[in-house]
Amino acid sequence: MHSTFGMLIRRESLLRCMAESTGQGVGRDELATLKLLALDGALDESAKVSCADLAERLDASNQTASRRLQRLEDAGLLARDIVSDGQEVELTGDGERRLQSEYADYRRIFESDASVDLTGVVTSGMGEGRHYITLPGYMEQFIERLGYEPFAGTLNLELTAESVRKRARMSAIEPVTIEGWEDDERTYGPAYCYPASIEGSDGEYEPAHVIAPERTHHGEEQLEVIAPEKLRDVLELADGDEVIVHVSE
Ligand code: CDP
């Protein structure tokens, strides 16, 4: 099991740009099309659509409607199956996450008390968390911006499938930004810390933060948490134990 935080901040920025280019060609119009398909029920199972019908509802030509579906498919947001009298479409996991992220933006606009509860089981990483958390370039900022000195490490959680999907809602919550920095040898990327409390079977602990290397919300199964104390000790956690992370502002 790798540490997501450690792994991702080590990536060169070129790689990061490349990763972010997935979804190219998907703009506002394609997103509106994706939303319409989800409203038609294409989120949990496949839904049948005809280009003519879609074109009419999008107030666009058949050709335009067809191109939008193609772009959504190319970007991996939609799966399609051409049948004799139209096509069966279904949102992919990435497609759903894209809409979730939109939804999170609207929550942020209209709701002041955004929060999300994520469930996962405790896992062991490769000891990378300790290394990154204790780098002075990060540690000084943690102390100043989080108001505590984190325990040297990250508690790794493997999220349930449902929580992997819900994770995108975190973008409705304003994170504490830890700036990137560099030393003589390399650069270290920024990290975003989302305020959270951690609930185990033995009780609840705060303050804590979910730490993520990017603000984008890809489907990551791993969640990493930092806190002033060793959560395994204070909450009596062992590998395989389930915890709920309440992320909220
Ligand atoms: O990567 P790995 O899980 O091996 O470890 P680490 O990030 O270096 O953290 C050291 C140990 O402390 C691990 O067992 C973490 O699960 C644990 N930890 C904790 O219980 N509470 C924290 N706030 C941070 C880490």
Coordinates of C-alpha atoms and ligand atoms in Angstrom, one line a residue:
M1 CA 0.0 0.0 0.0
H2 CA 1.5 3.3 -1.0
S3 CA 1.0 6.6 0.6
T4 CA -1.1 8.7 -1.8
F5 CA 0.2 11.9 -0.3
G6 CA 3.8 10.9 -0.6
M7 CA 3.4 9.4 -4.0
L8 CA 1.5 12.3 -5.6
I9 CA 3.7 15.1 -4.3
R10 CA 6.7 13.3 -5.7
R11 CA 5.2 13.4 -9.2
E12 CA 6.8 15.9 -11.6
S13 CA 4.5 18.7 -12.5
L14 CA 4.5 17.6 -16.2
L15 CA 2.9 14.3 -15.1
R16 CA 0.4 16.2 -13.1
C17 CA -0.5 18.3 -16.1
M18 CA -0.8 15.2 -18.2
A19 CA -3.1 13.6 -15.7
E20 CA -5.3 16.7 -15.6
S21 CA -5.7 16.7 -19.3
T22 CA -8.0 13.7 -19.1
G23 CA -11.4 15.1 -19.8
Q24 CA -10.2 17.3 -22.6
G25 CA -13.0 18.5 -24.8
V26 CA -15.5 18.4 -22.0
G27 CA -16.8 21.9 -21.5
R28 CA -20.0 23.4 -20.2
D29 CA -22.1 22.0 -23.0
E30 CA -20.9 18.5 -22.5
L31 CA -21.5 18.8 -18.7
A32 CA -25.0 20.0 -19.3
T33 CA -25.5 16.9 -21.5
L34 CA -24.1 14.7 -18.8
K35 CA -26.5 16.2 -16.3
L36 CA -29.5 15.6 -18.6
L37 CA -28.5 11.9 -19.0
A38 CA -28.2 11.5 -15.3
L39 CA -31.7 13.0 -14.9
D40 CA -32.9 10.4 -17.4
G41 CA -31.6 7.7 -15.0
A42 CA -28.2 7.0 -16.6
L43 CA -26.4 7.2 -13.3
D44 CA -27.3 3.8 -11.7
E45 CA -28.1 1.9 -14.8
S46 CA -28.0 2.4 -18.5
A47 CA -30.7 4.6 -20.1
K48 CA -31.8 4.6 -23.7
V49 CA -31.5 7.8 -25.6
S50 CA -31.9 8.9 -29.2
C51 CA -29.9 11.7 -30.6
A52 CA -32.9 13.4 -32.1
D53 CA -34.7 13.5 -28.7
L54 CA -31.5 14.6 -26.9
A55 CA -30.9 17.3 -29.6
E56 CA -34.3 18.7 -29.1
R57 CA -34.0 18.9 -25.4
L58 CA -30.5 20.5 -25.7
D59 CA -31.8 22.9 -28.3
A60 CA -29.1 21.8 -30.6
S61 CA -28.7 19.9 -33.9
N62 CA -28.5 16.1 -34.1
Q63 CA -24.9 16.4 -35.1
T64 CA -24.1 18.6 -32.1
A65 CA -25.9 16.2 -29.7
S66 CA -24.0 13.3 -31.2
R67 CA -20.7 15.1 -30.9
R68 CA -21.3 15.8 -27.3
L69 CA -22.0 12.2 -26.5
Q70 CA -18.8 11.3 -28.4
R71 CA -16.7 13.7 -26.4
L72 CA -18.2 12.5 -23.1
E73 CA -17.3 8.9 -24.1
D74 CA -13.8 9.9 -25.3
A75 CA -13.2 11.6 -21.9
G76 CA -14.2 8.4 -20.1
L77 CA -17.3 10.0 -18.5
L78 CA -19.9 8.0 -20.4
A79 CA -20.2 4.4 -21.6
R80 CA -22.2 3.8 -24.7
D81 CA -23.7 0.9 -26.5
I82 CA -25.2 1.5 -29.9
V83 CA -28.5 -0.5 -30.4
S84 CA -30.8 -0.7 -33.4
D85 CA -33.1 2.2 -32.5
G86 CA -30.7 4.5 -30.6
Q87 CA -28.1 4.0 -27.9
E88 CA -27.8 2.8 -24.3
V89 CA -25.7 5.2 -22.2
E90 CA -24.5 5.0 -18.6
L91 CA -22.3 7.4 -16.6
T92 CA -19.0 6.0 -15.6
G93 CA -17.5 6.4 -12.2
D94 CA -15.6 9.4 -13.5
G95 CA -18.8 10.8 -15.0
E96 CA -20.5 10.5 -11.7
R97 CA -17.6 12.1 -9.9
R98 CA -17.7 15.0 -12.3
L99 CA -21.3 15.7 -11.5
Q100 CA -20.7 15.2 -7.8
S101 CA -18.0 17.9 -8.0
E102 CA -20.5 20.3 -9.7
Y103 CA -23.0 19.4 -7.0
A104 CA -20.4 20.2 -4.4
D105 CA -19.9 23.6 -6.0
Y106 CA -23.5 24.4 -5.7
R107 CA -23.6 23.2 -2.1
R108 CA -20.8 25.6 -1.4
I109 CA -22.7 28.4 -3.0
F110 CA -26.0 27.7 -1.3
E111 CA -25.1 26.0 1.9
S112 CA -22.9 27.3 4.6
D113 CA -22.5 24.1 6.7
A114 CA -21.1 21.8 4.1
S115 CA -20.0 18.5 5.5
V116 CA -19.3 14.9 4.4
D117 CA -19.0 11.7 6.3
L118 CA -16.6 9.2 4.8
T119 CA -16.2 5.6 6.0
G120 CA -13.0 3.6 5.7
V121 CA -10.9 0.9 7.3
V122 CA -7.5 1.5 8.8
T123 CA -4.6 0.2 6.7
S124 CA -0.8 0.4 7.0
G125 CA 1.3 2.3 4.5
M126 CA 5.0 2.1 3.8
G127 CA 6.0 4.6 6.4
E128 CA 6.2 7.4 3.9
G129 CA 3.8 9.6 5.8
R130 CA 6.3 10.1 8.6
H131 CA 8.9 11.3 6.1
Y132 CA 6.7 13.9 4.4
I133 CA 4.9 15.2 7.4
T134 CA 8.2 15.9 9.2
L135 CA 9.9 17.8 6.3
P136 CA 10.5 21.3 7.7
G137 CA 8.9 23.0 4.7
Y138 CA 5.6 21.3 5.5
M139 CA 5.9 21.1 9.3
E140 CA 6.4 24.8 9.8
Q141 CA 3.2 25.5 7.8
F142 CA 1.2 22.8 9.6
I143 CA 2.0 24.4 13.0
E144 CA 1.2 27.8 11.8
R145 CA -1.9 27.1 9.8
L146 CA -3.5 24.1 11.5
G147 CA -2.7 25.3 15.0
Y148 CA -1.0 22.0 16.1
E149 CA 2.1 20.0 15.4
P150 CA 1.0 16.9 13.7
F151 CA 2.1 13.5 14.9
A152 CA 4.8 12.3 12.5
G153 CA 2.8 10.2 10.1
T154 CA -0.5 9.8 8.3
L155 CA -3.3 7.4 9.3
N156 CA -4.2 5.6 6.0
L157 CA -7.8 4.6 5.4
E158 CA -9.2 2.5 2.6
L159 CA -12.5 4.0 1.8
T160 CA -15.7 2.0 1.1
A161 CA -17.0 2.1 -2.5
E162 CA -19.7 4.5 -1.5
S163 CA -17.3 6.8 0.3
V164 CA -15.0 6.9 -2.8
R165 CA -18.0 8.3 -4.7
K166 CA -18.9 10.7 -1.9
R167 CA -15.4 12.0 -1.6
A168 CA -15.8 14.5 -4.4
R169 CA -18.2 16.4 -2.0
M170 CA -15.1 17.5 -0.1
S171 CA -14.7 20.2 -2.7
A172 CA -17.6 22.0 -1.0
I173 CA -15.3 22.4 2.0
E174 CA -12.7 25.1 2.2
P175 CA -9.3 23.4 2.9
V176 CA -6.4 24.9 4.7
T177 CA -3.7 25.3 2.0
I178 CA -0.2 24.2 2.6
E179 CA 2.0 25.8 0.0
G180 CA 4.5 24.0 -2.1
W181 CA 8.2 24.7 -1.5
E182 CA 11.6 23.6 -2.8
D183 CA 15.1 22.8 -1.5
D184 CA 18.3 22.4 -3.5
E185 CA 17.3 19.1 -4.9
R186 CA 13.6 19.2 -5.8
T187 CA 10.3 20.8 -5.4
Y188 CA 7.5 19.7 -3.1
G189 CA 3.9 20.2 -4.2
P190 CA 1.1 21.9 -2.2
A191 CA -1.2 20.0 0.1
Y192 CA -4.8 20.7 1.1
C193 CA -6.0 20.0 4.6
Y194 CA -9.7 19.5 5.3
P195 CA -10.8 19.9 8.9
A196 CA -12.2 16.6 10.3
S197 CA -13.1 14.6 13.3
I198 CA -12.3 10.9 13.4
E199 CA -14.9 8.5 14.9
G200 CA -13.8 5.0 15.9
S201 CA -15.7 2.5 18.0
D202 CA -14.0 3.9 21.1
G203 CA -14.9 7.5 20.7
E204 CA -14.4 10.6 18.5
Y205 CA -11.2 12.6 18.1
E206 CA -10.6 16.1 16.9
P207 CA -8.8 18.2 15.7
A208 CA -7.7 16.2 12.7
H209 CA -7.3 16.9 9.0
V210 CA -7.7 14.9 5.8
I211 CA -4.6 15.7 3.8
A212 CA -4.6 15.5 0.0
P213 CA -2.0 16.6 -2.5
E214 CA -4.5 18.1 -5.0
R215 CA -7.7 19.9 -5.0
T216 CA -9.1 17.9 -7.8
H217 CA -11.3 15.0 -7.0
H218 CA -10.4 11.8 -8.7
G219 CA -11.6 8.5 -7.4
E220 CA -9.0 7.8 -4.8
E221 CA -9.7 4.9 -2.4
Q222 CA -7.0 6.0 0.0
L223 CA -7.6 8.8 2.5
E224 CA -4.9 10.1 4.7
V225 CA -5.4 11.8 8.0
I226 CA -3.2 13.8 10.2
A227 CA -3.7 14.8 13.9
P228 CA -1.7 16.1 16.8
E229 CA -1.7 12.6 18.4
K230 CA -1.2 9.1 17.2
L231 CA -4.8 8.1 16.4
R232 CA -4.0 4.4 16.6
D233 CA -3.2 5.0 20.3
V234 CA -5.9 7.5 21.3
L235 CA -8.7 5.7 19.5
E236 CA -7.3 2.2 20.0
L237 CA -7.3 1.4 16.3
A238 CA -5.7 -1.5 14.5
D239 CA -5.6 -2.5 10.8
G240 CA -9.0 -3.4 9.5
D241 CA -10.9 -1.3 12.1
E242 CA -13.6 0.9 10.6
V243 CA -13.7 4.6 11.2
I244 CA -15.9 7.5 10.1
V245 CA -14.2 10.7 9.1
H246 CA -16.6 13.7 9.6
V247 CA -15.2 16.3 7.3
S248 CA -16.6 19.8 7.8
E249 CA -15.7 23.4 8.0
Ligands
CDP1 O1 2.7 4.9 6.0 P1 2.5 4.2 7.3 O2 1.0 3.9 7.5 O3 3.4 3.0 7.5 O4 3.0 5.1 8.5 P2 3.2 6.6 8.8 O5 2.4 7.5 7.9 O6 4.7 6.8 8.8 O7 2.7 6.7 10.2 C1 3.2 5.9 11.3 C2 2.2 5.2 12.0 O8 1.4 6.1 12.8 C3 1.2 4.4 11.2 O9 0.9 3.2 11.9 C4 0.0 5.3 11.1 O10 -1.2 4.5 10.9 C5 0.0 5.9 12.5 N1 -0.6 7.2 12.7 C6 -1.6 7.4 13.6 O11 -2.0 6.5 14.3 N2 -2.1 8.7 13.8 C7 -1.7 9.7 13.1 N3 -2.1 10.9 13.4 C8 -0.7 9.5 12.1 C9 -0.2 8.2 11.9

